[in-house]
Amino acid sequence: MSLHPTLQPYADAWTHSIDAISEMVQSLAEGEWNRRTPCPGWSVRDIVSHVIGLDCEMLGDPRPIHSLPRDLFHVATEHQRYMEMQVDVRRHHTAPEMTAELEYTVIRRNRQLRGESRDPGTTMRGPLGAEVTLEQAYRARAFDVWVHEQDLRTALGRPGNLDSPGAHITRDVLLEALPKVVAKDADAPRSSAIVFDVHGPVEFLRTIRVDIQGRGTLETAPALGPAATLTLDWETYVRLACGRVTPEAVADRLKTEGDPDLTAAILRNFTVTP
């Protein structure tokens, strides 16, 4: 049984990233598992624990019964508490335990993918009990695993795969969030246009057009006389949108034109991951 054509690109992207993660961590020394990553509060071990944990949930495994410590500064919301459970339960696992569980989880997930016959619209239980479609779940895993692959690459000094299949899915996921960032969160003026010019391994030019009602839409057509233009490289775009850096930390990699208050408001609200 082959995967539904809608799901195949997400499965391929997940496979590409999970193989890269497995290869990166296979030979890490015990101390390297404790390296900090750009993901707030998480080490290399924590990232791998998170990846394992969410793929186990895709397999239908029960979530761990575990009490979180009260002093985790990076855990402030219900969503973060949910995600932290799979991480904290593995915080004292050794390097061999981590690589063995990752390998076993990947084998099981590959088997699941090979036998997947459900329709993309089939509903399933997502994080915090939310109902999501199979397609949404597959897409979320492709996005999540690629972003965390990049976290690991940064922590371990192993750059790469910025234009892999997962990168293009990540682009689409992040662009979907852009109208809300600009029109609602940054409160861009009505009847205005804001241009994003992104260069690098993944490049695109997109316009967010805000209508008279204050609703934002994403367009591929360039705008004449935009209220603001933001020009930046793909890696910086991802790191900002995923909350890995502050706008101040990457000011030298950003070029803004137009209304300075508007560009500041957009950058202040640019993080779209929970």
Short mmCIF file of N, CA and C in Angstrom, two decimals, residues 21-196:
data_model
loop_
_atom_site.label_atom_id
_atom_site.label_comp_id
_atom_site.label_asym_id
_atom_site.label_seq_id
_atom_site.Cartn_x
_atom_site.Cartn_y
_atom_site.Cartn_z
N ILE A 21 19.07 13.88 11.28
CA ILE A 21 19.21 13.96 12.74
C ILE A 21 19.88 12.70 13.27
N SER A 22 19.44 11.54 12.80
CA SER A 22 20.02 10.26 13.25
C SER A 22 21.51 10.21 12.97
N GLU A 23 21.88 10.67 11.78
CA GLU A 23 23.29 10.64 11.39
C GLU A 23 24.11 11.61 12.25
N MET A 24 23.54 12.77 12.56
CA MET A 24 24.26 13.78 13.35
C MET A 24 24.53 13.32 14.78
N VAL A 25 23.54 12.66 15.39
CA VAL A 25 23.68 12.35 16.82
C VAL A 25 24.30 10.98 17.09
N GLN A 26 24.43 10.18 16.05
CA GLN A 26 24.90 8.80 16.22
C GLN A 26 26.23 8.71 16.97
N SER A 27 27.16 9.60 16.64
CA SER A 27 28.51 9.47 17.21
C SER A 27 28.83 10.57 18.23
N LEU A 28 27.81 11.25 18.76
CA LEU A 28 28.06 12.32 19.73
C LEU A 28 28.60 11.76 21.05
N ALA A 29 29.57 12.46 21.62
CA ALA A 29 30.06 12.11 22.95
C ALA A 29 28.99 12.51 23.97
N GLU A 30 29.05 11.89 25.15
CA GLU A 30 28.03 12.13 26.19
C GLU A 30 27.84 13.62 26.46
N GLY A 31 28.95 14.36 26.57
CA GLY A 31 28.86 15.79 26.89
C GLY A 31 28.19 16.62 25.82
N GLU A 32 28.30 16.18 24.56
CA GLU A 32 27.72 16.95 23.46
C GLU A 32 26.18 16.93 23.49
N TRP A 33 25.62 15.94 24.13
CA TRP A 33 24.16 15.87 24.25
C TRP A 33 23.62 17.00 25.12
N ASN A 34 24.50 17.61 25.94
CA ASN A 34 24.05 18.68 26.83
C ASN A 34 24.23 20.08 26.22
N ARG A 35 24.72 20.15 24.99
CA ARG A 35 24.92 21.46 24.37
C ARG A 35 23.61 22.21 24.23
N ARG A 36 23.67 23.50 24.45
CA ARG A 36 22.48 24.34 24.27
C ARG A 36 22.17 24.48 22.78
N THR A 37 20.90 24.55 22.47
CA THR A 37 20.46 24.79 21.08
C THR A 37 19.75 26.14 21.03
N PRO A 38 19.44 26.65 19.84
CA PRO A 38 18.70 27.91 19.75
C PRO A 38 17.26 27.80 20.25
N CYS A 39 16.76 26.59 20.44
CA CYS A 39 15.39 26.39 20.92
C CYS A 39 15.39 26.69 22.43
N PRO A 40 14.64 27.70 22.87
CA PRO A 40 14.73 28.16 24.26
C PRO A 40 14.58 27.05 25.29
N GLY A 41 15.60 26.92 26.14
CA GLY A 41 15.56 25.97 27.24
C GLY A 41 15.93 24.54 26.90
N TRP A 42 16.17 24.25 25.63
CA TRP A 42 16.40 22.86 25.23
C TRP A 42 17.83 22.61 24.78
N SER A 43 18.35 21.46 25.23
CA SER A 43 19.67 20.98 24.82
C SER A 43 19.52 20.06 23.60
N VAL A 44 20.65 19.56 23.12
CA VAL A 44 20.61 18.57 22.03
C VAL A 44 19.77 17.37 22.45
N ARG A 45 20.00 16.88 23.69
CA ARG A 45 19.22 15.73 24.18
C ARG A 45 17.73 16.06 24.19
N ASP A 46 17.39 17.27 24.64
CA ASP A 46 15.97 17.66 24.74
C ASP A 46 15.29 17.69 23.37
N ILE A 47 16.01 18.21 22.37
CA ILE A 47 15.46 18.25 21.00
C ILE A 47 15.17 16.83 20.51
N VAL A 48 16.14 15.94 20.68
CA VAL A 48 15.98 14.56 20.21
C VAL A 48 14.85 13.88 20.99
N SER A 49 14.75 14.16 22.29
CA SER A 49 13.66 13.61 23.11
C SER A 49 12.30 14.06 22.58
N HIS A 50 12.21 15.32 22.23
CA HIS A 50 10.96 15.89 21.69
C HIS A 50 10.58 15.21 20.38
N VAL A 51 11.58 15.04 19.50
CA VAL A 51 11.32 14.39 18.21
C VAL A 51 10.84 12.96 18.43
N ILE A 52 11.53 12.24 19.30
CA ILE A 52 11.12 10.86 19.61
C ILE A 52 9.70 10.85 20.17
N GLY A 53 9.45 11.73 21.14
CA GLY A 53 8.16 11.74 21.83
C GLY A 53 6.99 12.00 20.90
N LEU A 54 7.13 12.98 20.00
CA LEU A 54 6.01 13.29 19.10
C LEU A 54 5.81 12.20 18.05
N ASP A 55 6.91 11.57 17.63
CA ASP A 55 6.73 10.46 16.69
C ASP A 55 6.11 9.25 17.38
N CYS A 56 6.40 9.07 18.66
CA CYS A 56 5.73 8.00 19.41
C CYS A 56 4.23 8.28 19.51
N GLU A 57 3.87 9.56 19.64
CA GLU A 57 2.44 9.91 19.68
C GLU A 57 1.78 9.66 18.33
N MET A 58 2.52 9.90 17.24
CA MET A 58 2.00 9.58 15.91
C MET A 58 1.75 8.07 15.78
N LEU A 59 2.54 7.30 16.50
CA LEU A 59 2.38 5.84 16.48
C LEU A 59 1.25 5.37 17.39
N GLY A 60 0.70 6.29 18.18
CA GLY A 60 -0.40 5.94 19.07
C GLY A 60 0.05 5.47 20.44
N ASP A 61 1.35 5.63 20.77
CA ASP A 61 1.83 5.24 22.09
C ASP A 61 1.22 6.14 23.16
N PRO A 62 0.95 5.62 24.35
CA PRO A 62 0.43 6.48 25.43
C PRO A 62 1.48 7.50 25.86
N ARG A 63 1.02 8.66 26.27
CA ARG A 63 1.95 9.67 26.76
C ARG A 63 2.48 9.28 28.14
N PRO A 64 3.71 9.69 28.45
CA PRO A 64 4.27 9.32 29.75
C PRO A 64 3.50 9.97 30.90
N ILE A 65 3.41 9.25 32.00
CA ILE A 65 2.85 9.82 33.24
C ILE A 65 4.04 10.35 34.02
N HIS A 66 4.10 11.67 34.15
CA HIS A 66 5.32 12.28 34.67
C HIS A 66 4.99 13.65 35.24
N SER A 67 5.59 13.99 36.36
CA SER A 67 5.40 15.32 36.95
C SER A 67 6.56 16.22 36.57
N LEU A 68 6.24 17.36 36.00
CA LEU A 68 7.29 18.29 35.60
C LEU A 68 7.81 19.06 36.82
N PRO A 69 9.12 19.35 36.83
CA PRO A 69 9.65 20.24 37.88
C PRO A 69 8.99 21.61 37.77
N ARG A 70 8.96 22.34 38.87
CA ARG A 70 8.29 23.65 38.87
C ARG A 70 9.21 24.78 38.42
N ASP A 71 10.51 24.48 38.25
CA ASP A 71 11.47 25.57 38.01
C ASP A 71 11.95 25.64 36.55
N LEU A 72 11.15 25.16 35.62
CA LEU A 72 11.54 25.24 34.21
C LEU A 72 11.13 26.60 33.66
N PHE A 73 12.11 27.50 33.55
CA PHE A 73 11.81 28.90 33.21
C PHE A 73 11.19 29.05 31.83
N HIS A 74 11.50 28.09 30.91
CA HIS A 74 11.02 28.23 29.53
C HIS A 74 9.63 27.63 29.33
N VAL A 75 9.03 27.11 30.40
CA VAL A 75 7.69 26.50 30.30
C VAL A 75 6.68 27.43 30.96
N ALA A 76 5.87 28.10 30.13
CA ALA A 76 4.94 29.09 30.67
C ALA A 76 3.49 28.82 30.26
N THR A 77 3.27 28.08 29.18
CA THR A 77 1.91 27.88 28.67
C THR A 77 1.54 26.39 28.72
N GLU A 78 0.24 26.14 28.54
CA GLU A 78 -0.23 24.75 28.52
C GLU A 78 0.41 23.98 27.38
N HIS A 79 0.55 24.62 26.22
CA HIS A 79 1.18 23.98 25.07
C HIS A 79 2.62 23.60 25.39
N GLN A 80 3.35 24.50 26.04
CA GLN A 80 4.74 24.22 26.40
C GLN A 80 4.82 23.10 27.45
N ARG A 81 3.88 23.09 28.38
CA ARG A 81 3.85 22.00 29.39
C ARG A 81 3.62 20.65 28.69
N TYR A 82 2.73 20.65 27.73
CA TYR A 82 2.43 19.43 26.97
C TYR A 82 3.69 18.92 26.28
N MET A 83 4.40 19.82 25.59
CA MET A 83 5.60 19.44 24.85
C MET A 83 6.74 19.03 25.78
N GLU A 84 6.81 19.66 26.94
CA GLU A 84 7.92 19.41 27.86
C GLU A 84 7.88 18.01 28.47
N MET A 85 6.69 17.42 28.55
CA MET A 85 6.55 16.12 29.22
C MET A 85 7.43 15.06 28.57
N GLN A 86 7.39 14.97 27.24
CA GLN A 86 8.19 13.96 26.53
C GLN A 86 9.69 14.25 26.65
N VAL A 87 10.01 15.52 26.90
CA VAL A 87 11.41 15.94 27.00
C VAL A 87 11.96 15.63 28.39
N ASP A 88 11.24 16.09 29.40
CA ASP A 88 11.75 15.98 30.77
C ASP A 88 11.88 14.52 31.23
N VAL A 89 11.01 13.67 30.71
CA VAL A 89 11.03 12.26 31.11
C VAL A 89 12.31 11.56 30.61
N ARG A 90 12.99 12.17 29.63
CA ARG A 90 14.21 11.57 29.08
C ARG A 90 15.48 12.34 29.48
N ARG A 91 15.36 13.31 30.38
CA ARG A 91 16.50 14.21 30.65
C ARG A 91 17.71 13.50 31.22
N HIS A 92 17.52 12.33 31.82
CA HIS A 92 18.67 11.62 32.40
C HIS A 92 19.06 10.39 31.59
N HIS A 93 18.54 10.29 30.38
CA HIS A 93 18.90 9.16 29.53
C HIS A 93 20.33 9.35 28.99
N THR A 94 21.05 8.25 28.88
CA THR A 94 22.42 8.30 28.37
C THR A 94 22.42 8.39 26.84
N ALA A 95 23.59 8.70 26.28
CA ALA A 95 23.72 8.78 24.82
C ALA A 95 23.29 7.47 24.15
N PRO A 96 23.77 6.30 24.61
CA PRO A 96 23.32 5.05 23.96
C PRO A 96 21.81 4.82 24.07
N GLU A 97 21.22 5.21 25.21
CA GLU A 97 19.77 5.06 25.35
C GLU A 97 19.04 5.97 24.36
N MET A 98 19.54 7.18 24.18
CA MET A 98 18.89 8.13 23.27
C MET A 98 18.98 7.64 21.82
N THR A 99 20.16 7.23 21.39
CA THR A 99 20.32 6.81 19.98
C THR A 99 19.54 5.52 19.71
N ALA A 100 19.50 4.63 20.71
CA ALA A 100 18.76 3.37 20.53
C ALA A 100 17.26 3.64 20.41
N GLU A 101 16.73 4.54 21.26
CA GLU A 101 15.29 4.82 21.19
C GLU A 101 14.94 5.55 19.90
N LEU A 102 15.82 6.47 19.49
CA LEU A 102 15.58 7.18 18.23
C LEU A 102 15.53 6.19 17.07
N GLU A 103 16.51 5.30 17.02
CA GLU A 103 16.59 4.31 15.93
C GLU A 103 15.35 3.42 15.91
N TYR A 104 14.92 2.97 17.09
CA TYR A 104 13.76 2.10 17.18
C TYR A 104 12.49 2.85 16.76
N THR A 105 12.37 4.12 17.17
CA THR A 105 11.19 4.92 16.82
C THR A 105 11.13 5.16 15.31
N VAL A 106 12.29 5.44 14.71
CA VAL A 106 12.33 5.67 13.25
C VAL A 106 11.94 4.39 12.50
N ILE A 107 12.42 3.24 12.95
CA ILE A 107 12.04 1.96 12.32
C ILE A 107 10.53 1.77 12.37
N ARG A 108 9.95 2.03 13.54
CA ARG A 108 8.50 1.86 13.72
C ARG A 108 7.71 2.84 12.85
N ARG A 109 8.18 4.10 12.79
CA ARG A 109 7.47 5.11 11.98
C ARG A 109 7.58 4.80 10.49
N ASN A 110 8.75 4.34 10.06
CA ASN A 110 8.89 3.96 8.65
C ASN A 110 7.94 2.83 8.29
N ARG A 111 7.79 1.90 9.20
CA ARG A 111 6.85 0.79 8.99
C ARG A 111 5.42 1.33 8.92
N GLN A 112 5.10 2.28 9.79
CA GLN A 112 3.77 2.89 9.79
C GLN A 112 3.50 3.61 8.47
N LEU A 113 4.51 4.34 7.97
CA LEU A 113 4.36 5.07 6.71
C LEU A 113 4.13 4.12 5.54
N ARG A 114 4.87 3.02 5.54
CA ARG A 114 4.73 2.04 4.45
C ARG A 114 3.33 1.42 4.43
N GLY A 115 2.73 1.32 5.60
CA GLY A 115 1.41 0.68 5.67
C GLY A 115 0.25 1.66 5.76
N GLU A 116 0.54 2.96 5.65
CA GLU A 116 -0.51 3.98 5.82
C GLU A 116 -1.52 3.95 4.68
N SER A 117 -2.75 3.62 5.01
CA SER A 117 -3.78 3.55 3.97
C SER A 117 -4.94 4.50 4.24
N ARG A 118 -4.85 5.27 5.35
CA ARG A 118 -5.94 6.18 5.70
C ARG A 118 -6.00 7.39 4.75
N ASP A 119 -7.21 7.93 4.64
CA ASP A 119 -7.42 9.13 3.82
C ASP A 119 -6.80 10.34 4.53
N PRO A 120 -6.24 11.30 3.77
CA PRO A 120 -5.64 12.49 4.40
C PRO A 120 -6.61 13.28 5.28
N GLY A 121 -7.91 13.16 5.00
CA GLY A 121 -8.91 13.88 5.78
C GLY A 121 -9.32 13.19 7.07
N THR A 122 -8.82 11.98 7.30
CA THR A 122 -9.14 11.25 8.53
C THR A 122 -8.73 12.08 9.74
N THR A 123 -9.62 12.17 10.73
CA THR A 123 -9.27 12.96 11.92
C THR A 123 -8.58 12.08 12.96
N MET A 124 -7.68 12.71 13.71
CA MET A 124 -6.96 12.02 14.77
C MET A 124 -6.72 13.00 15.91
N ARG A 125 -6.29 12.47 17.02
CA ARG A 125 -6.02 13.31 18.19
C ARG A 125 -4.66 13.98 18.05
N GLY A 126 -4.63 15.30 18.16
CA GLY A 126 -3.38 16.05 18.09
C GLY A 126 -2.97 16.52 19.48
N PRO A 127 -1.97 17.40 19.56
CA PRO A 127 -1.53 17.93 20.85
C PRO A 127 -2.66 18.58 21.63
N LEU A 128 -2.66 18.37 22.96
CA LEU A 128 -3.67 18.92 23.87
C LEU A 128 -5.08 18.48 23.52
N GLY A 129 -5.18 17.32 22.85
CA GLY A 129 -6.49 16.75 22.55
C GLY A 129 -7.20 17.37 21.36
N ALA A 130 -6.52 18.25 20.63
CA ALA A 130 -7.14 18.89 19.47
C ALA A 130 -7.38 17.86 18.37
N GLU A 131 -8.49 18.03 17.65
CA GLU A 131 -8.78 17.16 16.51
C GLU A 131 -8.06 17.72 15.28
N VAL A 132 -7.21 16.92 14.67
CA VAL A 132 -6.53 17.35 13.45
C VAL A 132 -6.70 16.28 12.39
N THR A 133 -6.56 16.68 11.13
CA THR A 133 -6.62 15.70 10.06
C THR A 133 -5.25 15.02 9.95
N LEU A 134 -5.25 13.88 9.31
CA LEU A 134 -4.00 13.16 9.08
C LEU A 134 -3.03 14.03 8.28
N GLU A 135 -3.56 14.75 7.30
CA GLU A 135 -2.71 15.63 6.49
C GLU A 135 -2.07 16.72 7.35
N GLN A 136 -2.86 17.33 8.24
CA GLN A 136 -2.32 18.36 9.14
C GLN A 136 -1.23 17.78 10.05
N ALA A 137 -1.46 16.57 10.53
CA ALA A 137 -0.48 15.93 11.42
C ALA A 137 0.82 15.62 10.69
N TYR A 138 0.72 15.11 9.47
CA TYR A 138 1.91 14.80 8.67
C TYR A 138 2.69 16.07 8.34
N ARG A 139 1.95 17.10 7.99
CA ARG A 139 2.58 18.37 7.65
C ARG A 139 3.30 18.96 8.87
N ALA A 140 2.62 18.90 10.01
CA ALA A 140 3.21 19.43 11.25
C ALA A 140 4.49 18.68 11.62
N ARG A 141 4.51 17.36 11.40
CA ARG A 141 5.72 16.60 11.73
C ARG A 141 6.87 16.96 10.78
N ALA A 142 6.57 17.14 9.49
CA ALA A 142 7.61 17.52 8.53
C ALA A 142 8.20 18.88 8.90
N PHE A 143 7.34 19.83 9.24
CA PHE A 143 7.77 21.17 9.65
C PHE A 143 8.61 21.10 10.94
N ASP A 144 8.07 20.45 11.94
CA ASP A 144 8.70 20.38 13.26
C ASP A 144 10.08 19.73 13.19
N VAL A 145 10.17 18.61 12.49
CA VAL A 145 11.43 17.87 12.45
C VAL A 145 12.50 18.65 11.68
N TRP A 146 12.10 19.36 10.61
CA TRP A 146 13.10 20.15 9.87
C TRP A 146 13.62 21.31 10.72
N VAL A 147 12.71 21.99 11.42
CA VAL A 147 13.14 23.12 12.27
C VAL A 147 14.09 22.62 13.35
N HIS A 148 13.78 21.47 13.94
CA HIS A 148 14.66 20.94 14.99
C HIS A 148 15.95 20.37 14.42
N GLU A 149 15.91 19.89 13.19
CA GLU A 149 17.16 19.51 12.52
C GLU A 149 18.08 20.73 12.45
N GLN A 150 17.51 21.89 12.11
CA GLN A 150 18.31 23.12 12.03
C GLN A 150 18.81 23.55 13.40
N ASP A 151 18.00 23.36 14.46
CA ASP A 151 18.46 23.65 15.82
C ASP A 151 19.70 22.83 16.15
N LEU A 152 19.66 21.55 15.81
CA LEU A 152 20.79 20.66 16.09
C LEU A 152 22.01 21.05 15.27
N ARG A 153 21.79 21.39 14.02
CA ARG A 153 22.91 21.80 13.15
C ARG A 153 23.61 23.04 13.71
N THR A 154 22.82 23.99 14.20
CA THR A 154 23.40 25.20 14.79
C THR A 154 24.20 24.86 16.05
N ALA A 155 23.61 24.03 16.92
CA ALA A 155 24.27 23.67 18.18
C ALA A 155 25.56 22.89 17.95
N LEU A 156 25.56 22.04 16.93
CA LEU A 156 26.70 21.15 16.69
C LEU A 156 27.67 21.67 15.63
N GLY A 157 27.36 22.86 15.07
CA GLY A 157 28.25 23.42 14.04
C GLY A 157 28.26 22.60 12.76
N ARG A 158 27.07 22.10 12.39
CA ARG A 158 26.97 21.27 11.18
C ARG A 158 25.92 21.86 10.23
N PRO A 159 26.16 23.04 9.65
CA PRO A 159 25.15 23.67 8.80
C PRO A 159 24.83 22.83 7.57
N GLY A 160 23.60 22.98 7.07
CA GLY A 160 23.21 22.25 5.86
C GLY A 160 21.71 22.07 5.75
N ASN A 161 21.28 21.55 4.60
CA ASN A 161 19.87 21.21 4.35
C ASN A 161 18.91 22.40 4.47
N LEU A 162 19.43 23.60 4.20
CA LEU A 162 18.55 24.77 4.25
C LEU A 162 17.59 24.81 3.06
N ASP A 163 17.83 23.96 2.05
CA ASP A 163 16.92 23.91 0.89
C ASP A 163 16.37 22.50 0.69
N SER A 164 16.33 21.71 1.74
CA SER A 164 15.84 20.33 1.64
C SER A 164 14.31 20.31 1.53
N PRO A 165 13.70 19.14 1.32
CA PRO A 165 12.23 19.09 1.20
C PRO A 165 11.51 19.72 2.40
N GLY A 166 12.05 19.50 3.59
CA GLY A 166 11.44 20.09 4.79
C GLY A 166 11.49 21.60 4.79
N ALA A 167 12.52 22.18 4.18
CA ALA A 167 12.65 23.64 4.12
C ALA A 167 11.50 24.25 3.33
N HIS A 168 11.10 23.60 2.24
CA HIS A 168 10.03 24.15 1.40
C HIS A 168 8.67 24.01 2.08
N ILE A 169 8.49 22.96 2.86
CA ILE A 169 7.26 22.83 3.64
C ILE A 169 7.23 23.89 4.73
N THR A 170 8.38 24.10 5.36
CA THR A 170 8.49 25.13 6.40
C THR A 170 8.17 26.51 5.83
N ARG A 171 8.68 26.80 4.64
CA ARG A 171 8.35 28.08 3.99
C ARG A 171 6.84 28.26 3.88
N ASP A 172 6.14 27.23 3.41
CA ASP A 172 4.69 27.34 3.22
C ASP A 172 3.96 27.51 4.55
N VAL A 173 4.40 26.77 5.57
CA VAL A 173 3.77 26.87 6.89
C VAL A 173 3.95 28.29 7.45
N LEU A 174 5.17 28.82 7.35
CA LEU A 174 5.45 30.14 7.91
C LEU A 174 4.74 31.24 7.12
N LEU A 175 4.67 31.09 5.79
CA LEU A 175 3.98 32.10 4.99
C LEU A 175 2.48 32.16 5.30
N GLU A 176 1.89 31.02 5.63
CA GLU A 176 0.47 31.00 5.98
C GLU A 176 0.17 31.87 7.20
N ALA A 177 1.17 31.98 8.08
CA ALA A 177 0.97 32.75 9.31
C ALA A 177 1.20 34.25 9.12
N LEU A 178 1.77 34.63 7.98
CA LEU A 178 2.19 36.02 7.76
C LEU A 178 1.04 37.03 7.70
N PRO A 179 -0.10 36.73 7.06
CA PRO A 179 -1.19 37.72 7.05
C PRO A 179 -1.63 38.13 8.45
N LYS A 180 -1.72 37.19 9.37
CA LYS A 180 -2.13 37.51 10.75
C LYS A 180 -1.06 38.35 11.44
N VAL A 181 0.21 38.00 11.23
CA VAL A 181 1.31 38.76 11.84
C VAL A 181 1.22 40.23 11.43
N VAL A 182 1.02 40.46 10.14
CA VAL A 182 1.04 41.83 9.60
C VAL A 182 -0.26 42.58 9.91
N ALA A 183 -1.39 41.98 9.55
CA ALA A 183 -2.66 42.70 9.62
C ALA A 183 -3.20 42.81 11.04
N LYS A 184 -3.11 41.72 11.80
CA LYS A 184 -3.72 41.73 13.13
C LYS A 184 -2.70 42.08 14.22
N ASP A 185 -1.62 41.29 14.29
CA ASP A 185 -0.67 41.46 15.40
C ASP A 185 0.09 42.79 15.30
N ALA A 186 0.55 43.14 14.09
CA ALA A 186 1.30 44.39 13.91
C ALA A 186 0.38 45.56 13.59
N ASP A 187 -0.92 45.27 13.35
CA ASP A 187 -1.92 46.30 13.09
C ASP A 187 -1.51 47.23 11.94
N ALA A 188 -1.14 46.62 10.82
CA ALA A 188 -0.73 47.40 9.65
C ALA A 188 -1.90 48.26 9.15
N PRO A 189 -1.61 49.42 8.58
CA PRO A 189 -2.69 50.31 8.10
C PRO A 189 -3.59 49.61 7.06
N ARG A 190 -4.83 49.94 7.09
CA ARG A 190 -5.77 49.40 6.09
C ARG A 190 -5.42 49.94 4.71
N SER A 191 -5.73 49.14 3.70
CA SER A 191 -5.42 49.49 2.30
C SER A 191 -3.92 49.73 2.09
N SER A 192 -3.12 48.88 2.72
CA SER A 192 -1.67 49.00 2.56
C SER A 192 -1.09 47.67 2.09
N ALA A 193 0.17 47.71 1.69
CA ALA A 193 0.86 46.49 1.26
C ALA A 193 2.24 46.46 1.92
N ILE A 194 2.63 45.27 2.35
CA ILE A 194 3.94 45.08 2.98
C ILE A 194 4.64 43.96 2.23
N VAL A 195 5.87 44.21 1.81
CA VAL A 195 6.61 43.26 0.97
C VAL A 195 7.70 42.56 1.78
N PHE A 196 7.83 41.25 1.56
CA PHE A 196 8.90 40.45 2.16
C PHE A 196 9.75 39.89 1.03
#
